[in-house]
Amino acid sequence: MAIDEKMLEQILNKYPAKVKRNRKKHIVIRDIEKGAQEIEANTRTIPGIITNRGCAFAGCKGVVVGPLKDMVHIVHGPVGCAYYSWGTRRNKAKSENPKENFLNYCFSTDMQESDIVFGGEKKLAKMIDEVVEIFHPKAISVSATCPVGLIGDDLVAVAKAAEKRHGIQVLAFNCEGYKGVSQSAGHHIANNILMEKVIGAGNLEEAPSKYSINILGEYNIGGDSWEIERVLKDIGYHVVTVMTGDGSYEELKNAHIAELNLVQCHRSINYIAEMLEIKYGTPWLKVNFIGIENTIKSLRNMAQYFGDPELIQKTEEVIARETARIEPVMAQYKKICEGKTAFCFVGGSRGHHYQGLFAELGVETILAGYEFAHRDDYEGRDIIPEIKSDADSKNIPDLHVTPDQRRYRLKISDEKMAELKKRIPLGNYKGMISDMKDGHVIVDDLNHFETEEFIKILKPDIFASGIKDKYVVQKMGIPSKQLHSYDYSGPYAGFNGAVKFAEDISMAFTSPTWNFITPPWKNKPLLDGKIVDEEAS
Amino acid sequence: MKNKVVNLRNVSQNPCSMCMPLGGIIPFKGLEQSMVILHGSQGCSTYMRRFMAEHFNEPIDVGSSALNEKGTVYGGEENLKKGLDNILKVYNPKLIGILTTCLAETIGEDIDRISLEYLQEREMEDFPLVTVPTPAYSDSHTEGYFLAVKRIITRLAQKSEKNEKVNIIIPNISPADIREIKRILEGMEIAYTLLPDFSETMDAPFTNNFGKLPNGGTKLGDIRNMPGAKATIELGITVEDHLSPGKYLENSFGVPLYRLPLPIGLENTDKFILTLKTISGKEVPEMFRKERGRLQDCMIDSHKYNAQGIAVVFGEPELVYAVTKTCLENGIKPKVLATGSKNFKSGQLFGEESSNLKVLTETDFVHIRQVCKEMDVNLAIGNSEGKYLTEKEGIPLVRIGFPIHDRVGGQRILSVGYQGTIMFLDRITNTLLEYKLSNYRSSMYQKYFQGIDVK
């Protein structure tokens, strides 16, 4: 069943008039004839509408900074924010020395009333001292929660003084929850500080291999980046650092030496990608390692960038080997999934990335959207000059970098760059909308009310989203697939990940659980019987 | 107090409590057709929804006034009012709870004034908006929970005619526990108002017609009439007087108050049943005598195994008290008690027994772990965060309380009443047995063949 403007109108009519006008701009029904379609995004959340969006703190500490394994991440504030961001994202990490992996810990200054009144700087300073004494981390991050900014604690000054005392970097992130309109603000804040203070702080001047790359915006949920790295290493790439899944502070410092930056999650990390290009001359390539075809395409594009026949050949060999191995398995799962429909509403990139993988299994994504994306994630980067900055986005300062005089090096010639840009998404992302079919719905910042209404009309077979809407959907009798934490499964990226994903959603479709929803006394009598004609018998 | 262990560190590392507004949300989830909104950054409501959904495995709708930088400068009044408008329109609830967050409290938002003004502006003065100030820096989720219950009663209760009902105030227990308490009340043929009743709302049966607001919850009309009740039973002996809903009903309306421990364990359940008998004058039905007898049988069956347990009990004060008592009456030695809350007066609660207990308040798991090592603890009883004790020290964990997020079924764990205690005790004994059996051969081998003395 498709949806048209009239039905959309009916859904929105249940809102107060002002809310209706606002929400209408965030919903687009794809109409290819219309050409480029505009969608509103990255604007303020409507109060009282149950959104899935988080805050700047969540984007900064929770998403970008938190996964760096060899740092201790201190949350400065009352206990809640630290507690709720404690191991909840399933960003996996392993260290050669287990004593240098602090991801299992949750550190909070646990501010009390007196700290709010008299300030929490001293407590924070003492806590940093204790952390250094107990854990000897290579670096420390301090993330601010709402009250910190309001009472005027000077995180930067505390961090600076602590750096002097201990001789290690202490990074201060002023990512108070009220900044910006969603976690997107926190990504930006984190990007700025990592770029300013960490990247380039390493001593390496030259890449250890011709094919040295960074993977940006990959958070190793359920082991995704391990699967991606397996394939890349097989082909012959050297991964300098992953930002930031299974990432380390030590490696991040040398991110400047890479020959190419791959961007997986565009939303959360495009700032660093751009700045790396300006400062060190390293181009970035938009990749998507979710789904077999997209993985193959990304690998081929990388090979194109380096243009080395040997690398191209090795890439093809690995692709051939991997596909030969997994295609028969995928074909089996496709039999189960074929013809089904999905909603795909996740974060800032996965809402788009997973559509390809769904399609390979014969599942059509009929509604998709992002929680906290900007217009360019929907409409493509070409739209960026047209995006007007508002008061909220202006509150997050842009970091302006200039070419590094010593380290800037053009990685490929301007002509080659221009030529490549025609063929591969070098420095470009075309966004979600252009990949969606006619009649499909794109919704920005989908909320609980709309979730239910769209489900009632479009009746998807599976709903891919997060834990907050998981139970709403399941209560409506529809299987859900968590694409934030993968329901304790994964990896879903790369070749092996595609198989795991196919297995997981096939399990959802074939689970006998759903067959028992209607009790037998509701639709048919428990005992079949008929009146037997006595004489005939 | 001598046995109170003081934490001299500034680091709160792996905390043992959550923030005040989280606790405040739960009671509102136990009212019929009710909604709740957090006044502050949207991240607070998102984090807490996420967190509660993991425990209850249910949809958790919590609104937010979604304050941003502008709100912090000019105040968040406009946002809060808009939020209320939208919740009313989309959810059409019978009551809305307004909880504050660190942000709203730090900038000094006066939610009482705003909500009063709002109701006047919208000409709906009778609509129950219940405000609860819950700054996370002042107390833990435990205090947030009781303050919310108290504010709900304060807002709704009115002088009412004397009736035959008994008020039952419960702490943060599982929906399955609430259902068991209701079964006992119904078994005793006692009319009651139980608050907050999230037994259905937070553990809803699957039906084909899913509604935005779940069915069930304490009826608002019943709460209004709580002052007319015969008595109040508050299952909360650790609750401070100023937070106690029962104390409020006693002081303001003269409803006799019985403060009892959670009915986990034989003695605690006896107290509950006996109090019900005293208040109602009704006989205890045969059914409960049988259940009590089965519990005794269970205790006797297990007593030799249980004697080997040296336990750490952690979580919210009320649960820690009831579980500790249960351990004591079964020969399990509770050596370490820990809670993230400040309010746990173990000396008063345990009397002489308290000299054998190490008590940690406002604590974190690093500290708990350290004390557990010192005390040779071999059994942990508490919520999911205790998994660290298992991972780091190999101490097996019996899961009970809130939150249970690394296993399914936190909402279905039954531990109250004679029947619940049987199930709870079996879980403990079986954990000890499993531990023993899996280590039995190697310890025998080490002791008798290698001559190594192992504990």
mmCIF file with all atom_site columns, N, CA, C and O in Angstrom, chain A residues 100-126:
data_model
loop_
_atom_site.group_PDB
_atom_site.id
_atom_site.type_symbol
_atom_site.label_atom_id
_atom_site.label_alt_id
_atom_site.label_comp_id
_atom_site.label_asym_id
_atom_site.label_entity_id
_atom_site.label_seq_id
_atom_site.pdbx_PDB_ins_code
_atom_site.Cartn_x
_atom_site.Cartn_y
_atom_site.Cartn_z
_atom_site.occupancy
_atom_site.B_iso_or_equiv
_atom_site.pdbx_formal_charge
_atom_site.auth_seq_id
_atom_site.auth_comp_id
_atom_site.auth_asym_id
_atom_site.auth_atom_id
_atom_site.pdbx_PDB_model_num
ATOM 1   N N  . GLU A 1 100 ? 45.159 -1.179 28.890 1.00 0.00 ? 100 GLU A N  1
ATOM 2   C CA . GLU A 1 100 ? 45.055 0.106  28.208 1.00 0.00 ? 100 GLU A CA 1
ATOM 3   C C  . GLU A 1 100 ? 43.721 0.252  27.495 1.00 0.00 ? 100 GLU A C  1
ATOM 4   O O  . GLU A 1 100 ? 43.589 0.983  26.535 1.00 0.00 ? 100 GLU A O  1
ATOM 5   N N  . ASN A 1 101 ? 42.754 -0.498 27.936 1.00 0.00 ? 101 ASN A N  1
ATOM 6   C CA . ASN A 1 101 ? 41.416 -0.378 27.364 1.00 0.00 ? 101 ASN A CA 1
ATOM 7   C C  . ASN A 1 101 ? 40.443 -0.049 28.501 1.00 0.00 ? 101 ASN A C  1
ATOM 8   O O  . ASN A 1 101 ? 40.221 -0.860 29.391 1.00 0.00 ? 101 ASN A O  1
ATOM 9   N N  . PHE A 1 102 ? 39.888 1.159  28.460 1.00 0.00 ? 102 PHE A N  1
ATOM 10  C CA . PHE A 1 102 ? 39.068 1.618  29.587 1.00 0.00 ? 102 PHE A CA 1
ATOM 11  C C  . PHE A 1 102 ? 37.587 1.677  29.247 1.00 0.00 ? 102 PHE A C  1
ATOM 12  O O  . PHE A 1 102 ? 36.799 2.297  29.951 1.00 0.00 ? 102 PHE A O  1
ATOM 13  N N  . LEU A 1 103 ? 37.199 1.039  28.132 1.00 0.00 ? 103 LEU A N  1
ATOM 14  C CA . LEU A 1 103 ? 35.820 1.224  27.670 1.00 0.00 ? 103 LEU A CA 1
ATOM 15  C C  . LEU A 1 103 ? 34.777 0.610  28.600 1.00 0.00 ? 103 LEU A C  1
ATOM 16  O O  . LEU A 1 103 ? 33.616 0.985  28.566 1.00 0.00 ? 103 LEU A O  1
ATOM 17  N N  . ASN A 1 104 ? 35.193 -0.348 29.414 1.00 0.00 ? 104 ASN A N  1
ATOM 18  C CA . ASN A 1 104 ? 34.207 -0.960 30.303 1.00 0.00 ? 104 ASN A CA 1
ATOM 19  C C  . ASN A 1 104 ? 33.857 -0.091 31.494 1.00 0.00 ? 104 ASN A C  1
ATOM 20  O O  . ASN A 1 104 ? 32.929 -0.385 32.214 1.00 0.00 ? 104 ASN A O  1
ATOM 21  N N  . TYR A 1 105 ? 34.634 0.938  31.692 1.00 0.00 ? 105 TYR A N  1
ATOM 22  C CA . TYR A 1 105 ? 34.425 1.762  32.885 1.00 0.00 ? 105 TYR A CA 1
ATOM 23  C C  . TYR A 1 105 ? 33.538 2.958  32.605 1.00 0.00 ? 105 TYR A C  1
ATOM 24  O O  . TYR A 1 105 ? 33.437 3.433  31.490 1.00 0.00 ? 105 TYR A O  1
ATOM 25  N N  . CYS A 1 106 ? 32.927 3.424  33.670 1.00 0.00 ? 106 CYS A N  1
ATOM 26  C CA . CYS A 1 106 ? 32.095 4.619  33.613 1.00 0.00 ? 106 CYS A CA 1
ATOM 27  C C  . CYS A 1 106 ? 32.632 5.575  34.669 1.00 0.00 ? 106 CYS A C  1
ATOM 28  O O  . CYS A 1 106 ? 32.712 5.219  35.843 1.00 0.00 ? 106 CYS A O  1
ATOM 29  N N  . PHE A 1 107 ? 33.058 6.754  34.243 1.00 0.00 ? 107 PHE A N  1
ATOM 30  C CA . PHE A 1 107 ? 33.638 7.716  35.187 1.00 0.00 ? 107 PHE A CA 1
ATOM 31  C C  . PHE A 1 107 ? 32.758 8.954  35.288 1.00 0.00 ? 107 PHE A C  1
ATOM 32  O O  . PHE A 1 107 ? 32.465 9.585  34.281 1.00 0.00 ? 107 PHE A O  1
ATOM 33  N N  . SER A 1 108 ? 32.371 9.290  36.503 1.00 0.00 ? 108 SER A N  1
ATOM 34  C CA . SER A 1 108 ? 31.531 10.473 36.683 1.00 0.00 ? 108 SER A CA 1
ATOM 35  C C  . SER A 1 108 ? 32.040 11.279 37.858 1.00 0.00 ? 108 SER A C  1
ATOM 36  O O  . SER A 1 108 ? 32.517 10.715 38.847 1.00 0.00 ? 108 SER A O  1
ATOM 37  N N  . THR A 1 109 ? 31.936 12.605 37.776 1.00 0.00 ? 109 THR A N  1
ATOM 38  C CA . THR A 1 109 ? 32.279 13.406 38.959 1.00 0.00 ? 109 THR A CA 1
ATOM 39  C C  . THR A 1 109 ? 31.129 13.403 39.949 1.00 0.00 ? 109 THR A C  1
ATOM 40  O O  . THR A 1 109 ? 31.268 13.906 41.049 1.00 0.00 ? 109 THR A O  1
ATOM 41  N N  . ASP A 1 110 ? 29.989 12.848 39.542 1.00 0.00 ? 110 ASP A N  1
ATOM 42  C CA . ASP A 1 110 ? 28.845 12.680 40.448 1.00 0.00 ? 110 ASP A CA 1
ATOM 43  C C  . ASP A 1 110 ? 28.575 13.962 41.224 1.00 0.00 ? 110 ASP A C  1
ATOM 44  O O  . ASP A 1 110 ? 28.583 13.975 42.455 1.00 0.00 ? 110 ASP A O  1
ATOM 45  N N  . MET A 1 111 ? 28.335 15.048 40.532 1.00 0.00 ? 111 MET A N  1
ATOM 46  C CA . MET A 1 111 ? 28.144 16.358 41.187 1.00 0.00 ? 111 MET A CA 1
ATOM 47  C C  . MET A 1 111 ? 26.967 16.336 42.140 1.00 0.00 ? 111 MET A C  1
ATOM 48  O O  . MET A 1 111 ? 25.920 15.769 41.840 1.00 0.00 ? 111 MET A O  1
ATOM 49  N N  . GLN A 1 112 ? 27.159 16.955 43.257 1.00 0.00 ? 112 GLN A N  1
ATOM 50  C CA . GLN A 1 112 ? 26.102 17.083 44.265 1.00 0.00 ? 112 GLN A CA 1
ATOM 51  C C  . GLN A 1 112 ? 25.657 18.542 44.328 1.00 0.00 ? 112 GLN A C  1
ATOM 52  O O  . GLN A 1 112 ? 26.256 19.409 43.706 1.00 0.00 ? 112 GLN A O  1
ATOM 53  N N  . GLU A 1 113 ? 24.646 18.782 45.129 1.00 0.00 ? 113 GLU A N  1
ATOM 54  C CA . GLU A 1 113 ? 24.091 20.127 45.231 1.00 0.00 ? 113 GLU A CA 1
ATOM 55  C C  . GLU A 1 113 ? 25.172 21.176 45.549 1.00 0.00 ? 113 GLU A C  1
ATOM 56  O O  . GLU A 1 113 ? 25.203 22.249 44.971 1.00 0.00 ? 113 GLU A O  1
ATOM 57  N N  . SER A 1 114 ? 26.058 20.823 46.475 1.00 0.00 ? 114 SER A N  1
ATOM 58  C CA . SER A 1 114 ? 27.082 21.809 46.854 1.00 0.00 ? 114 SER A CA 1
ATOM 59  C C  . SER A 1 114 ? 28.006 22.124 45.679 1.00 0.00 ? 114 SER A C  1
ATOM 60  O O  . SER A 1 114 ? 28.499 23.244 45.559 1.00 0.00 ? 114 SER A O  1
ATOM 61  N N  . ASP A 1 115 ? 28.237 21.145 44.808 1.00 0.00 ? 115 ASP A N  1
ATOM 62  C CA . ASP A 1 115 ? 29.082 21.405 43.641 1.00 0.00 ? 115 ASP A CA 1
ATOM 63  C C  . ASP A 1 115 ? 28.396 22.361 42.676 1.00 0.00 ? 115 ASP A C  1
ATOM 64  O O  . ASP A 1 115 ? 29.047 23.153 42.002 1.00 0.00 ? 115 ASP A O  1
ATOM 65  N N  . ILE A 1 116 ? 27.075 22.250 42.610 1.00 0.00 ? 116 ILE A N  1
ATOM 66  C CA . ILE A 1 116 ? 26.328 23.144 41.724 1.00 0.00 ? 116 ILE A CA 1
ATOM 67  C C  . ILE A 1 116 ? 26.403 24.568 42.277 1.00 0.00 ? 116 ILE A C  1
ATOM 68  O O  . ILE A 1 116 ? 26.561 25.534 41.538 1.00 0.00 ? 116 ILE A O  1
ATOM 69  N N  . VAL A 1 117 ? 26.330 24.682 43.585 1.00 0.00 ? 117 VAL A N  1
ATOM 70  C CA . VAL A 1 117 ? 26.355 26.013 44.201 1.00 0.00 ? 117 VAL A CA 1
ATOM 71  C C  . VAL A 1 117 ? 27.767 26.604 44.178 1.00 0.00 ? 117 VAL A C  1
ATOM 72  O O  . VAL A 1 117 ? 27.965 27.744 43.783 1.00 0.00 ? 117 VAL A O  1
ATOM 73  N N  . PHE A 1 118 ? 28.739 25.809 44.593 1.00 0.00 ? 118 PHE A N  1
ATOM 74  C CA . PHE A 1 118 ? 30.088 26.357 44.742 1.00 0.00 ? 118 PHE A CA 1
ATOM 75  C C  . PHE A 1 118 ? 31.002 26.056 43.560 1.00 0.00 ? 118 PHE A C  1
ATOM 76  O O  . PHE A 1 118 ? 32.156 26.440 43.554 1.00 0.00 ? 118 PHE A O  1
ATOM 77  N N  . GLY A 1 119 ? 30.507 25.350 42.580 1.00 0.00 ? 119 GLY A N  1
ATOM 78  C CA . GLY A 1 119 ? 31.324 25.042 41.423 1.00 0.00 ? 119 GLY A CA 1
ATOM 79  C C  . GLY A 1 119 ? 31.988 23.682 41.555 1.00 0.00 ? 119 GLY A C  1
ATOM 80  O O  . GLY A 1 119 ? 32.308 23.246 42.664 1.00 0.00 ? 119 GLY A O  1
ATOM 81  N N  . GLY A 1 120 ? 32.185 23.011 40.424 1.00 0.00 ? 120 GLY A N  1
ATOM 82  C CA . GLY A 1 120 ? 32.713 21.650 40.466 1.00 0.00 ? 120 GLY A CA 1
ATOM 83  C C  . GLY A 1 120 ? 34.139 21.526 39.969 1.00 0.00 ? 120 GLY A C  1
ATOM 84  O O  . GLY A 1 120 ? 34.633 20.424 39.743 1.00 0.00 ? 120 GLY A O  1
ATOM 85  N N  . GLU A 1 121 ? 34.801 22.663 39.769 1.00 0.00 ? 121 GLU A N  1
ATOM 86  C CA . GLU A 1 121 ? 36.137 22.604 39.162 1.00 0.00 ? 121 GLU A CA 1
ATOM 87  C C  . GLU A 1 121 ? 37.137 21.834 40.028 1.00 0.00 ? 121 GLU A C  1
ATOM 88  O O  . GLU A 1 121 ? 37.921 21.036 39.538 1.00 0.00 ? 121 GLU A O  1
ATOM 89  N N  . LYS A 1 122 ? 37.098 22.104 41.342 1.00 0.00 ? 122 LYS A N  1
ATOM 90  C CA . LYS A 1 122 ? 38.073 21.453 42.221 1.00 0.00 ? 122 LYS A CA 1
ATOM 91  C C  . LYS A 1 122 ? 37.875 19.952 42.245 1.00 0.00 ? 122 LYS A C  1
ATOM 92  O O  . LYS A 1 122 ? 38.816 19.177 42.213 1.00 0.00 ? 122 LYS A O  1
ATOM 93  N N  . LYS A 1 123 ? 36.611 19.559 42.309 1.00 0.00 ? 123 LYS A N  1
ATOM 94  C CA . LYS A 1 123 ? 36.306 18.132 42.328 1.00 0.00 ? 123 LYS A CA 1
ATOM 95  C C  . LYS A 1 123 ? 36.821 17.469 41.052 1.00 0.00 ? 123 LYS A C  1
ATOM 96  O O  . LYS A 1 123 ? 37.420 16.402 41.090 1.00 0.00 ? 123 LYS A O  1
ATOM 97  N N  . LEU A 1 124 ? 36.587 18.149 39.935 1.00 0.00 ? 124 LEU A N  1
ATOM 98  C CA . LEU A 1 124 ? 37.039 17.609 38.653 1.00 0.00 ? 124 LEU A CA 1
ATOM 99  C C  . LEU A 1 124 ? 38.553 17.473 38.631 1.00 0.00 ? 124 LEU A C  1
ATOM 100 O O  . LEU A 1 124 ? 39.098 16.453 38.206 1.00 0.00 ? 124 LEU A O  1
ATOM 101 N N  . ALA A 1 125 ? 39.244 18.521 39.099 1.00 0.00 ? 125 ALA A N  1
ATOM 102 C CA . ALA A 1 125 ? 40.709 18.495 39.097 1.00 0.00 ? 125 ALA A CA 1
ATOM 103 C C  . ALA A 1 125 ? 41.217 17.326 39.938 1.00 0.00 ? 125 ALA A C  1
ATOM 104 O O  . ALA A 1 125 ? 42.116 16.586 39.529 1.00 0.00 ? 125 ALA A O  1
ATOM 105 N N  . LYS A 1 126 ? 40.609 17.132 41.109 1.00 0.00 ? 126 LYS A N  1
ATOM 106 C CA . LYS A 1 126 ? 41.037 16.036 41.985 1.00 0.00 ? 126 LYS A CA 1
ATOM 107 C C  . LYS A 1 126 ? 40.758 14.691 41.322 1.00 0.00 ? 126 LYS A C  1
ATOM 108 O O  . LYS A 1 126 ? 41.529 13.751 41.435 1.00 0.00 ? 126 LYS A O  1
#
